[in-house]
Short mmCIF file of C-alpha atoms in Angstrom, two decimals:
data_model
loop_
_atom_site.label_atom_id
_atom_site.label_comp_id
_atom_site.label_asym_id
_atom_site.label_seq_id
_atom_site.Cartn_x
_atom_site.Cartn_y
_atom_site.Cartn_z
CA UNK B 1 13.01 -26.03 30.05
CA UNK B 2 9.84 -24.04 29.93
CA UNK B 3 6.86 -25.05 27.86
CA UNK B 4 6.17 -22.77 24.89
CA UNK B 5 3.36 -24.53 23.11
CA UNK B 6 0.87 -27.00 24.44
CA UNK B 7 -1.48 -28.70 22.01
CA UNK B 8 -4.15 -30.62 23.89
CA UNK B 9 -6.22 -33.25 22.06
CA UNK B 10 -7.06 -31.06 19.09
CA UNK B 11 -9.13 -32.09 16.09
CA UNK B 12 -9.57 -30.02 12.93
CA UNK B 13 -12.31 -30.48 10.34
CA UNK B 14 -12.66 -29.24 6.77
CA UNK B 15 -16.42 -29.43 6.37
CA UNK B 16 -17.20 -32.99 7.40
CA UNK B 17 -13.71 -34.35 6.67
CA UNK B 18 -11.52 -34.81 9.67
CA UNK B 19 -8.04 -33.49 8.83
CA UNK B 20 -6.53 -33.96 12.29
CA UNK B 21 -7.71 -36.18 15.09
CA UNK B 22 -6.85 -35.96 18.74
CA UNK B 23 -3.30 -34.59 18.47
CA UNK B 24 -1.43 -33.65 21.65
CA UNK B 25 2.07 -32.20 21.68
CA UNK B 26 4.14 -30.21 24.15
CA UNK B 27 6.94 -28.09 22.73
CA UNK B 28 9.61 -26.70 24.99
CA UNK B 29 11.90 -23.76 24.66
CA UNK B 30 14.96 -24.53 22.54
CA UNK B 31 13.40 -27.51 20.77
CA UNK B 32 14.04 -28.01 17.07
CA UNK B 33 11.08 -30.07 15.95
CA UNK B 34 10.99 -31.73 12.54
CA UNK B 35 7.32 -32.12 11.57
CA UNK B 36 6.94 -34.95 9.07
CA UNK B 37 4.26 -37.17 7.58
CA UNK B 38 2.91 -38.30 4.21
CA UNK B 39 1.10 -35.97 1.78
CA UNK B 40 -2.26 -34.93 3.17
CA UNK B 41 -1.29 -36.02 6.68
CA UNK B 42 -2.29 -32.66 8.14
CA UNK B 43 1.13 -31.07 8.68
CA UNK B 44 0.18 -27.67 7.32
CA UNK B 45 -3.23 -27.98 8.98
CA UNK B 46 -1.56 -28.44 12.37
CA UNK B 47 0.59 -25.36 11.88
CA UNK B 48 -2.30 -23.26 10.64
CA UNK B 49 -4.35 -24.28 13.64
CA UNK B 50 -1.45 -23.28 15.84
CA UNK B 51 -1.25 -19.86 14.19
CA UNK B 52 -4.96 -19.21 14.49
CA UNK B 53 -5.51 -19.44 10.73
CA UNK B 54 -7.88 -22.41 11.08
CA UNK B 55 -10.57 -23.07 13.66
CA UNK B 56 -10.17 -26.18 15.80
CA UNK B 57 -13.23 -28.34 16.37
CA UNK B 58 -12.01 -30.00 19.57
CA UNK B 59 -9.28 -29.54 22.13
CA UNK B 60 -7.20 -26.55 23.11
CA UNK B 61 -3.99 -24.79 22.08
CA UNK B 62 -1.93 -22.90 24.64
CA UNK B 63 0.68 -20.42 23.36
CA UNK B 64 3.13 -19.19 25.99
CA UNK B 65 0.70 -20.21 28.69
CA UNK B 66 -2.26 -18.39 27.15
CA UNK B 67 -5.15 -19.93 25.28
CA UNK B 68 -4.88 -19.28 21.52
CA UNK B 69 -8.08 -17.24 21.47
CA UNK B 70 -6.77 -14.77 24.05
CA UNK B 71 -3.19 -14.74 22.75
CA UNK B 72 -2.04 -11.44 21.28
CA UNK B 73 1.75 -11.42 21.46
CA UNK B 74 2.12 -12.42 17.80
CA UNK B 75 5.60 -10.87 17.66
CA UNK B 76 6.81 -13.87 19.66
CA UNK B 77 5.99 -16.17 16.73
CA UNK B 78 7.76 -15.94 13.39
CA UNK B 79 6.09 -17.70 10.47
CA UNK B 80 7.54 -18.62 7.12
CA UNK B 81 4.78 -19.93 4.84
CA UNK B 82 5.19 -22.39 2.01
CA UNK B 83 6.95 -20.17 -0.49
CA UNK B 84 4.93 -18.00 -2.85
CA UNK B 85 1.76 -19.92 -2.07
CA UNK B 86 0.00 -16.90 -0.64
CA UNK B 87 2.16 -14.04 -1.85
CA UNK B 88 0.91 -11.59 -4.43
CA UNK B 89 3.68 -11.44 -7.02
CA UNK B 90 2.27 -8.50 -8.97
CA UNK B 91 2.64 -6.43 -5.82
CA UNK B 92 5.59 -4.05 -6.32
CA UNK B 93 6.96 -4.50 -2.81
CA UNK B 94 10.64 -3.90 -2.14
CA UNK B 95 12.62 -6.21 0.14
CA UNK B 96 12.70 -3.73 3.03
CA UNK B 97 8.94 -3.10 2.73
CA UNK B 98 8.28 -6.86 2.93
CA UNK B 99 10.56 -7.35 5.94
CA UNK B 100 8.93 -4.37 7.65
CA UNK B 101 5.58 -6.22 7.72
CA UNK B 102 7.23 -8.64 10.15
CA UNK B 103 7.37 -5.84 12.72
CA UNK B 104 3.66 -4.99 12.54
CA UNK B 105 2.80 -7.63 15.13
CA UNK B 106 4.46 -5.50 17.80
CA UNK B 107 2.69 -2.29 16.91
CA UNK B 108 -0.52 -0.79 18.13
CA UNK B 109 -2.82 1.20 15.88
CA UNK B 110 -2.01 3.56 14.22
CA UNK B 111 1.03 1.61 13.08
CA UNK B 112 3.89 3.99 12.34
CA UNK B 113 7.38 3.05 11.22
CA UNK B 114 10.20 4.59 13.24
CA UNK B 115 13.94 4.98 12.59
CA UNK B 116 14.46 2.17 15.06
CA UNK B 117 12.31 -0.10 12.86
CA UNK B 118 14.45 0.75 9.83
CA UNK B 119 17.54 -0.13 11.84
CA UNK B 120 16.08 -3.46 12.89
CA UNK B 121 15.24 -4.29 9.28
CA UNK B 122 18.77 -3.30 8.18
CA UNK B 123 20.34 -5.38 10.92
CA UNK B 124 18.31 -8.46 10.01
CA UNK B 125 19.12 -8.09 6.30
CA UNK B 126 22.82 -7.83 7.20
CA UNK B 127 22.64 -10.90 9.40
CA UNK B 128 21.25 -12.89 6.51
CA UNK B 129 23.73 -11.35 4.08
CA UNK B 130 21.08 -9.81 1.82
CA UNK B 131 21.40 -6.10 2.66
CA UNK B 132 22.41 -5.41 -0.94
CA UNK B 133 18.90 -6.51 -2.03
CA UNK B 134 17.16 -4.01 0.25
CA UNK B 135 15.66 -1.81 -2.49
CA UNK B 136 15.08 -4.59 -5.02
CA UNK B 137 11.57 -5.84 -5.73
CA UNK B 138 10.76 -9.25 -4.27
CA UNK B 139 9.29 -10.48 -7.56
CA UNK B 140 12.59 -10.10 -9.43
CA UNK B 141 14.70 -12.15 -6.99
CA UNK B 142 15.69 -15.81 -7.28
CA UNK B 143 13.88 -18.50 -5.29
CA UNK B 144 16.69 -18.75 -2.73
CA UNK B 145 16.84 -14.97 -2.29
CA UNK B 146 13.07 -14.73 -1.86
CA UNK B 147 13.25 -17.43 0.77
CA UNK B 148 15.86 -15.46 2.70
CA UNK B 149 13.72 -12.32 2.51
CA UNK B 150 10.75 -14.23 3.96
CA UNK B 151 13.05 -15.63 6.65
CA UNK B 152 14.12 -12.05 7.42
CA UNK B 153 10.44 -11.09 7.74
CA UNK B 154 9.91 -14.00 10.14
CA UNK B 155 12.89 -13.21 12.40
CA UNK B 156 12.92 -9.39 12.36
CA UNK B 157 10.62 -9.21 15.38
CA UNK B 158 13.07 -11.43 17.31
CA UNK B 159 10.50 -14.16 17.90
CA UNK B 160 10.87 -16.90 20.50
CA UNK B 161 9.62 -19.53 18.09
CA UNK B 162 9.94 -19.92 14.34
CA UNK B 163 7.48 -21.96 12.31
CA UNK B 164 8.45 -23.08 8.80
CA UNK B 165 6.22 -24.74 6.25
CA UNK B 166 8.37 -26.79 3.83
CA UNK B 167 11.04 -24.11 3.48
CA UNK B 168 13.32 -26.17 1.25
CA UNK B 169 10.90 -27.14 -1.54
CA UNK B 170 11.94 -24.28 -3.83
CA UNK B 171 15.65 -24.47 -3.08
CA UNK B 172 18.52 -26.18 -4.89
CA UNK B 173 20.60 -28.53 -2.69
CA UNK B 174 23.25 -25.90 -1.98
CA UNK B 175 20.78 -23.21 -0.89
CA UNK B 176 18.95 -25.84 1.12
CA UNK B 177 22.12 -26.73 2.98
CA UNK B 178 22.92 -23.11 3.85
CA UNK B 179 19.31 -22.40 4.75
CA UNK B 180 19.17 -25.29 7.22
CA UNK B 181 22.50 -24.25 8.70
CA UNK B 182 21.16 -20.75 9.21
CA UNK B 183 18.06 -22.07 10.96
CA UNK B 184 20.23 -24.32 13.11
CA UNK B 185 22.36 -21.34 14.07
CA UNK B 186 19.26 -19.39 15.13
CA UNK B 187 18.19 -22.41 17.17
CA UNK B 188 21.53 -23.12 18.85
CA UNK B 189 22.99 -19.64 19.30
CA UNK B 190 19.88 -17.54 19.85
CA UNK B 191 17.89 -20.26 21.56
CA UNK B 192 14.93 -19.83 19.19
CA UNK B 193 12.52 -22.76 19.20
CA UNK B 194 11.90 -24.15 15.71
CA UNK B 195 9.08 -26.17 14.18
CA UNK B 196 9.86 -27.16 10.62
CA UNK B 197 7.63 -29.09 8.24
CA UNK B 198 9.65 -31.21 5.89
CA UNK B 199 9.43 -33.97 3.33
CA UNK B 200 13.11 -34.74 3.81
CA UNK B 201 12.74 -37.24 6.62
CA UNK B 202 16.19 -38.64 5.88
CA UNK B 203 17.73 -35.20 6.20
CA UNK B 204 16.00 -33.34 9.00
CA UNK B 205 17.58 -35.52 11.70
CA UNK B 206 20.88 -33.72 11.10
CA UNK B 207 19.35 -30.56 12.49
CA UNK B 208 16.31 -31.33 14.60
CA UNK B 209 16.40 -32.84 18.06
CA UNK B 210 12.79 -33.97 18.03
CA UNK B 211 10.59 -35.68 15.50
CA UNK B 212 6.87 -35.05 15.26
CA UNK B 213 5.37 -37.57 12.85
CA UNK B 214 1.67 -37.34 12.06
CA UNK B 215 -0.73 -39.05 9.71
CA UNK B 216 -4.09 -37.47 10.51
CA UNK B 217 -3.30 -38.37 14.08
CA UNK B 218 -0.13 -38.46 16.14
CA UNK B 219 2.21 -41.33 15.23
CA UNK B 220 5.33 -40.27 17.07
CA UNK B 221 6.57 -37.34 19.07
CA UNK B 222 9.87 -37.39 20.92
CA UNK B 223 13.63 -37.44 20.56
CA UNK B 224 15.19 -38.82 17.41
CA UNK B 225 17.37 -41.17 19.47
CA UNK B 226 14.34 -42.81 21.06
CA UNK B 227 12.62 -43.01 17.69
CA UNK B 228 15.52 -45.04 16.31
CA UNK B 229 15.32 -47.67 19.01
CA UNK B 230 11.55 -47.80 19.36
CA UNK B 231 10.12 -51.19 18.53
CA UNK B 232 6.71 -49.72 18.08
CA UNK B 233 8.11 -47.47 15.34
CA UNK B 234 9.89 -50.41 13.71
CA UNK B 235 6.58 -52.16 13.35
CA UNK B 236 4.89 -48.98 12.06
CA UNK B 237 7.51 -47.84 9.56
CA UNK B 238 9.38 -51.08 8.93
CA UNK B 239 13.08 -51.36 9.67
CA UNK B 240 14.25 -49.72 6.49
CA UNK B 241 12.22 -46.52 6.81
CA UNK B 242 12.95 -46.21 10.51
CA UNK B 243 16.63 -46.56 9.75
CA UNK B 244 16.35 -44.02 6.93
CA UNK B 245 14.80 -41.42 9.21
CA UNK B 246 17.30 -41.81 12.01
CA UNK B 247 20.34 -42.75 9.92
CA UNK B 248 21.45 -39.20 9.24
CA UNK B 249 20.94 -38.27 12.81
CA UNK B 250 23.44 -40.86 14.00
CA UNK B 251 26.16 -38.98 12.11
CA UNK B 252 25.89 -36.02 14.46
CA UNK M 1 -10.05 31.75 -25.63
CA UNK M 2 -6.75 31.49 -23.81
CA UNK M 3 -5.98 29.34 -20.79
CA UNK M 4 -6.04 32.23 -18.28
CA UNK M 5 -9.61 33.12 -19.16
CA UNK M 6 -10.49 29.47 -18.99
CA UNK M 7 -9.17 29.21 -15.43
CA UNK M 8 -11.27 32.18 -14.34
CA UNK M 9 -14.55 30.38 -14.84
CA UNK M 10 -15.87 29.32 -11.48
CA UNK M 11 -17.25 26.03 -12.84
CA UNK M 12 -13.78 25.17 -14.13
CA UNK M 13 -12.22 26.03 -10.78
CA UNK M 14 -14.76 23.86 -8.99
CA UNK M 15 -14.22 21.01 -11.44
CA UNK M 16 -10.44 21.21 -11.00
CA UNK M 17 -10.75 21.32 -7.23
CA UNK M 18 -13.23 18.45 -6.77
CA UNK M 19 -11.69 16.49 -9.65
CA UNK M 20 -8.25 16.57 -8.02
CA UNK M 21 -9.56 15.12 -4.78
CA UNK M 22 -11.52 12.40 -6.50
CA UNK M 23 -8.55 11.54 -8.75
CA UNK M 24 -6.27 11.02 -5.76
CA UNK M 25 -8.66 8.86 -3.73
CA UNK M 26 -9.49 6.80 -6.83
CA UNK M 27 -5.84 6.08 -7.55
CA UNK M 28 -5.03 5.37 -3.89
CA UNK M 29 -7.87 2.91 -3.34
CA UNK M 30 -7.62 1.60 -6.88
CA UNK M 31 -4.07 0.42 -6.16
CA UNK M 32 -5.27 -1.79 -3.29
CA UNK M 33 -8.29 -3.00 -5.27
CA UNK M 34 -6.25 -3.93 -8.35
CA UNK M 35 -3.64 -5.77 -6.29
CA UNK M 36 -6.37 -7.63 -4.38
CA UNK M 37 -8.03 -8.63 -7.67
CA UNK M 38 -11.11 -6.71 -6.57
CA UNK M 39 -11.05 -4.14 -9.40
CA UNK M 40 -14.56 -4.84 -10.54
CA UNK M 41 -16.10 -4.03 -7.18
CA UNK M 42 -15.94 -0.41 -8.43
CA UNK M 43 -17.99 -1.36 -11.45
CA UNK M 44 -20.59 -3.17 -9.35
CA UNK M 45 -20.89 -0.35 -6.84
CA UNK M 46 -21.26 2.27 -9.56
CA UNK M 47 -24.26 0.33 -10.88
CA UNK M 48 -25.70 0.31 -7.38
CA UNK M 49 -25.17 4.04 -7.19
CA UNK M 50 -27.26 4.35 -10.38
CA UNK M 51 -30.17 2.68 -8.58
CA UNK M 52 -29.56 4.72 -5.43
CA UNK M 53 -29.45 8.03 -7.34
CA UNK M 54 -32.70 7.06 -9.05
CA UNK M 55 -34.22 6.44 -5.61
CA UNK M 56 -33.01 9.84 -4.42
CA UNK M 57 -34.53 11.59 -7.43
CA UNK M 58 -37.73 9.56 -7.04
CA UNK M 59 -38.13 10.54 -3.39
CA UNK M 60 -37.02 14.11 -4.03
CA UNK M 61 -33.98 13.77 -1.75
CA UNK M 62 -30.57 15.03 -2.80
CA UNK M 63 -29.18 11.96 -4.68
CA UNK M 64 -25.76 11.85 -2.95
CA UNK M 65 -27.34 11.62 0.47
CA UNK M 66 -29.23 8.52 -0.60
CA UNK M 67 -26.41 7.05 -2.67
CA UNK M 68 -23.65 7.13 -0.05
CA UNK M 69 -25.36 4.98 2.61
CA UNK M 70 -26.94 2.61 0.07
CA UNK M 71 -23.68 2.02 -1.81
CA UNK M 72 -21.82 1.48 1.48
CA UNK M 73 -24.43 -1.07 2.43
CA UNK M 74 -24.08 -2.76 -0.97
CA UNK M 75 -20.30 -3.00 -0.50
CA UNK M 76 -20.81 -4.82 2.81
CA UNK M 77 -23.40 -7.03 1.14
CA UNK M 78 -20.92 -8.02 -1.61
CA UNK M 79 -18.40 -9.11 1.03
CA UNK M 80 -21.00 -10.97 3.08
CA UNK M 81 -22.52 -12.77 0.09
CA UNK M 82 -19.11 -13.99 -1.00
CA UNK M 83 -18.18 -15.04 2.56
CA UNK M 84 -21.38 -16.77 3.64
CA UNK M 85 -23.36 -17.85 0.61
CA UNK M 86 -20.89 -20.04 -1.30
CA UNK M 87 -20.75 -17.42 -4.05
CA UNK M 88 -17.45 -16.21 -5.57
CA UNK M 89 -16.60 -12.53 -5.16
CA UNK M 90 -17.08 -11.70 -8.84
CA UNK M 91 -20.48 -13.42 -8.88
CA UNK M 92 -21.48 -11.48 -5.76
CA UNK M 93 -20.53 -8.25 -7.53
CA UNK M 94 -22.61 -9.33 -10.53
CA UNK M 95 -25.67 -9.97 -8.36
CA UNK M 96 -25.55 -6.69 -6.44
CA UNK M 97 -24.72 -4.69 -9.56
CA UNK M 98 -27.68 -6.09 -11.52
CA UNK M 99 -30.09 -5.36 -8.67
CA UNK M 100 -28.83 -1.77 -8.66
CA UNK M 101 -29.45 -1.23 -12.37
CA UNK M 102 -32.79 -3.06 -12.32
CA UNK M 103 -33.99 -0.96 -9.40
CA UNK M 104 -32.91 2.24 -11.15
CA UNK M 105 -34.65 1.34 -14.39
CA UNK M 106 -37.91 0.45 -12.61
CA UNK M 107 -37.89 3.70 -10.62
CA UNK M 108 -37.13 5.66 -13.79
CA UNK M 109 -40.08 4.13 -15.62
CA UNK M 110 -42.41 4.78 -12.69
CA UNK M 111 -41.69 8.49 -12.70
CA UNK M 112 -41.27 10.05 -16.11
CA UNK M 113 -40.15 13.39 -14.79
CA UNK M 114 -36.55 12.76 -13.89
CA UNK M 115 -35.25 10.57 -16.71
CA UNK M 116 -32.98 13.28 -18.13
CA UNK M 117 -31.48 13.95 -14.70
CA UNK M 118 -30.89 10.26 -14.09
CA UNK M 119 -29.37 9.59 -17.48
CA UNK M 120 -27.05 12.52 -16.89
CA UNK M 121 -25.48 10.41 -14.16
CA UNK M 122 -24.71 7.61 -16.62
CA UNK M 123 -21.85 9.60 -18.10
CA UNK M 124 -21.42 12.22 -15.39
CA UNK M 125 -20.66 15.87 -15.78
CA UNK M 126 -18.10 17.42 -13.56
CA UNK M 127 -18.50 20.82 -15.21
CA UNK M 128 -21.95 21.08 -13.64
CA UNK M 129 -20.75 20.25 -10.13
CA UNK M 130 -22.52 22.23 -7.39
CA UNK M 131 -20.95 23.98 -4.38
CA UNK M 132 -22.41 21.37 -2.06
CA UNK M 133 -20.92 18.59 -4.15
CA UNK M 134 -17.53 20.27 -4.12
CA UNK M 135 -17.63 20.52 -0.32
CA UNK M 136 -18.85 16.95 -0.02
CA UNK M 137 -16.06 15.73 -2.30
CA UNK M 138 -13.41 17.55 -0.27
CA UNK M 139 -14.66 16.34 3.13
CA UNK M 140 -15.18 12.74 2.09
CA UNK M 141 -11.86 12.63 0.24
CA UNK M 142 -10.06 13.84 3.33
CA UNK M 143 -11.82 11.14 5.34
CA UNK M 144 -10.82 8.42 2.87
CA UNK M 145 -7.20 9.61 2.74
CA UNK M 146 -6.98 9.86 6.54
CA UNK M 147 -8.25 6.30 6.96
CA UNK M 148 -5.78 5.00 4.36
CA UNK M 149 -2.98 6.93 6.11
CA UNK M 150 -3.75 5.48 9.53
CA UNK M 151 -4.23 1.93 8.20
CA UNK M 152 -1.46 2.08 5.58
CA UNK M 153 0.60 -0.81 6.94
CA UNK M 154 -2.42 -2.98 7.72
CA UNK M 155 -3.66 -2.46 4.15
CA UNK M 156 -0.17 -3.08 2.81
CA UNK M 157 0.34 -6.32 4.70
CA UNK M 158 -3.17 -7.67 4.12
CA UNK M 159 -2.87 -6.97 0.38
CA UNK M 160 0.63 -8.38 0.00
CA UNK M 161 0.09 -11.61 1.94
CA UNK M 162 -3.26 -11.94 3.67
CA UNK M 163 -2.47 -15.17 5.49
CA UNK M 164 0.81 -13.88 6.89
CA UNK M 165 -0.90 -10.63 7.91
CA UNK M 166 -3.28 -12.68 10.06
CA UNK M 167 -0.34 -14.28 11.87
CA UNK M 168 0.87 -10.81 12.84
CA UNK M 169 -2.45 -10.08 14.51
CA UNK M 170 -3.95 -7.98 11.69
CA UNK M 171 -7.72 -8.35 11.52
CA UNK M 172 -7.93 -8.97 7.80
CA UNK M 173 -11.74 -9.28 7.71
CA UNK M 174 -11.92 -5.79 9.16
CA UNK M 175 -9.39 -4.49 6.61
CA UNK M 176 -11.42 -6.04 3.77
CA UNK M 177 -14.54 -4.33 5.10
CA UNK M 178 -12.72 -1.02 5.41
CA UNK M 179 -11.51 -1.31 1.83
CA UNK M 180 -15.04 -2.00 0.58
CA UNK M 181 -16.58 0.90 2.54
CA UNK M 182 -13.95 3.38 1.36
CA UNK M 183 -14.49 2.17 -2.20
CA UNK M 184 -18.22 2.80 -1.81
CA UNK M 185 -17.65 6.45 -0.86
CA UNK M 186 -15.12 6.91 -3.63
CA UNK M 187 -17.40 5.42 -6.27
CA UNK M 188 -20.29 7.75 -5.41
CA UNK M 189 -18.00 10.78 -5.68
CA UNK M 190 -16.52 9.55 -8.95
CA UNK M 191 -19.97 8.97 -10.48
CA UNK M 192 -20.51 12.71 -10.64
CA UNK M 193 -17.23 13.12 -12.47
CA UNK M 194 -17.12 10.38 -15.10
CA UNK M 195 -20.53 8.73 -14.74
CA UNK M 196 -21.75 5.29 -13.75
CA UNK M 197 -20.35 3.64 -16.86
CA UNK M 198 -16.76 4.79 -16.45
CA UNK M 199 -16.11 4.80 -12.70
CA UNK M 200 -14.25 1.51 -12.60
CA UNK M 201 -11.78 2.80 -15.21
CA UNK M 202 -10.93 5.70 -12.92
CA UNK M 203 -10.08 3.21 -10.17
CA UNK M 204 -8.17 0.78 -12.37
CA UNK M 205 -6.19 2.89 -14.87
CA UNK M 206 -3.89 4.92 -12.57
CA UNK M 207 -3.01 1.76 -10.63
CA UNK M 208 -2.16 -0.38 -13.66
CA UNK M 209 -0.18 2.49 -15.21
CA UNK M 210 1.80 2.92 -11.98
CA UNK M 211 2.40 -0.83 -11.74
CA UNK M 212 4.17 -0.75 -15.14
CA UNK M 213 6.67 1.80 -13.86
CA UNK M 214 7.00 1.51 -10.09
CA UNK M 215 9.87 -0.15 -8.29
CA UNK M 216 8.36 -0.15 -4.81
CA UNK M 217 4.91 0.22 -3.29
CA UNK M 218 5.27 3.81 -2.12
CA UNK M 219 6.50 4.94 -5.51
CA UNK M 220 3.59 3.07 -7.10
CA UNK M 221 1.14 5.03 -4.95
CA UNK M 222 2.83 8.34 -5.84
CA UNK M 223 3.00 7.61 -9.58
CA UNK M 224 -0.65 6.46 -9.52
CA UNK M 225 -1.83 9.67 -7.86
CA UNK M 226 0.21 11.78 -10.26
CA UNK M 227 -1.18 9.99 -13.32
CA UNK M 228 -4.75 10.26 -12.00
CA UNK M 229 -4.40 13.96 -11.21
CA UNK M 230 -2.85 14.80 -14.56
CA UNK M 231 -5.50 12.79 -16.43
CA UNK M 232 -8.36 14.60 -14.70
CA UNK M 233 -6.91 18.10 -15.14
CA UNK M 234 -5.93 17.49 -18.78
CA UNK M 235 -9.23 15.74 -19.44
CA UNK M 236 -11.27 18.69 -18.18
CA UNK M 237 -9.15 21.17 -20.15
CA UNK M 238 -9.18 19.27 -23.44
CA UNK M 239 -12.88 18.49 -23.17
CA UNK M 240 -13.66 22.16 -22.65
CA UNK M 241 -11.66 23.46 -25.61
CA UNK M 242 -12.74 20.74 -28.03
CA UNK M 243 -16.28 20.35 -26.74
CA UNK M 244 -15.94 16.64 -25.91
CA UNK M 245 -17.72 14.89 -22.99
CA UNK M 246 -15.45 15.37 -19.95
CA UNK M 247 -15.73 11.93 -18.34
CA UNK M 248 -14.92 10.14 -21.59
CA UNK M 249 -11.96 12.47 -22.23
CA UNK M 250 -10.52 11.78 -18.76
CA UNK M 251 -10.65 8.06 -19.45
CA UNK M 252 -9.04 8.49 -22.88
CA UNK M 253 -6.13 10.41 -21.36
CA UNK M 254 -5.75 7.69 -18.75
CA UNK M 255 -5.64 5.17 -21.59
CA UNK M 256 -2.92 7.19 -23.30
CA UNK M 257 -0.82 7.25 -20.11
CA UNK M 258 -1.24 3.50 -19.73
CA UNK M 259 -0.10 2.86 -23.31
CA UNK M 260 2.89 5.19 -22.87
CA UNK M 261 3.92 3.53 -19.60
CA UNK M 262 3.60 0.10 -21.17
CA UNK M 263 5.75 1.12 -24.16
CA UNK M 264 8.30 2.76 -21.85
CA UNK M 265 8.56 -0.45 -19.86
CA UNK M 266 9.09 -2.46 -23.06
CA UNK M 267 11.82 -0.15 -24.31
CA UNK M 268 13.60 0.56 -21.00
#
């Protein structure tokens, strides 16, 4: 397995507040990492640091063997932000226009859209079963549909790694189920590495093979199976919570 | 007088020609500004152009030549103040805009000679546009449109979802700067047409009208340009035949289009 992401002893500060302290993680190709932790634990901060959206005050991040500062192959990383948080809903963008922005990472200036790009967008929309929404405006779709459109935008460039920030918050249980299955399919069949932030610690074990648990600093990173038997984790979480996190996983 | 005679006047031809260019760049940039909640940057920069035009008249330099660099500088200043100085964007616009007006008023009081000229710029007059100004409008409009054309997708992505745009390698700070600089040029050109007081309306109206009707970003841009163009041409025509100030008439026709589009959306 080759290493895709290497996070070495990073710390992130907001002003004088330390949001992350001394976190080190190595993510390998094909991993499906569930990123969990309490509110305000720094989950989103970690991902934003990874994506270059936040400066790090200490340590280093290596993406595909290159330091983050010198990294420019952004098409290799697909990102699905916490829904609607940053999107401008007055913007009259159609579904295909939104998905097209996912291809910009592979283009050099001046960025021109080719027939091939249209085909790639069509193919991705078909794969996700939303090609009938192509000319609809994003703002008039349901939460689940919008989520799929943003997933299409994240995967249209055929990235090697997908990063999700709480993708299931806006979804009803049924859509959540099918969304996670879709992500699992991308992970298993296409070999795409996945990092997924979630609150559903009792649920993610069904899909992820690794757990990354942080609370300002690293609490646990490794396989779910080892997590379940770790005595150190029993003393940290208590037996009940530890069991809750790994319980679902044991059904696999 | 019939419409054919009207079109033979060279000042009408010049007004139509320059007005069309300015209408299209205003609606194009206005769309991005409105969607980025930066609409009032046009208002602030038009006030700066008042001060800059006063400076030009004071020094005896052709006002546009002074206004364009100064207003571009002010647009960068607005961005920098809001980035670095813990000041919100709208407050930064307020600061720069007030300095522009204050400077203009002081210069006007120091030299009594050019007050009439300067106050002409408050409400603009496209019917008195000079050959140089027509040329300048055409060249600068082409420049603005070319930049928007070559950065269309960067502008699109950075306006739709700035954070995501960053993760696709788009330099959003640069795009913001570009947007501000293009707005500066557009504002100076539009001041001649509708005057300092009404420039921001020319940026905002076509965009908000288009946003009522459009079902996609490209169509929004096309509808916006069409509305802007029609408003300017109709505004000039109506103002000529009924002897009404041109800039104000253009804005009134824009208002009418906005109301119609809003009603159409409610009914349809």
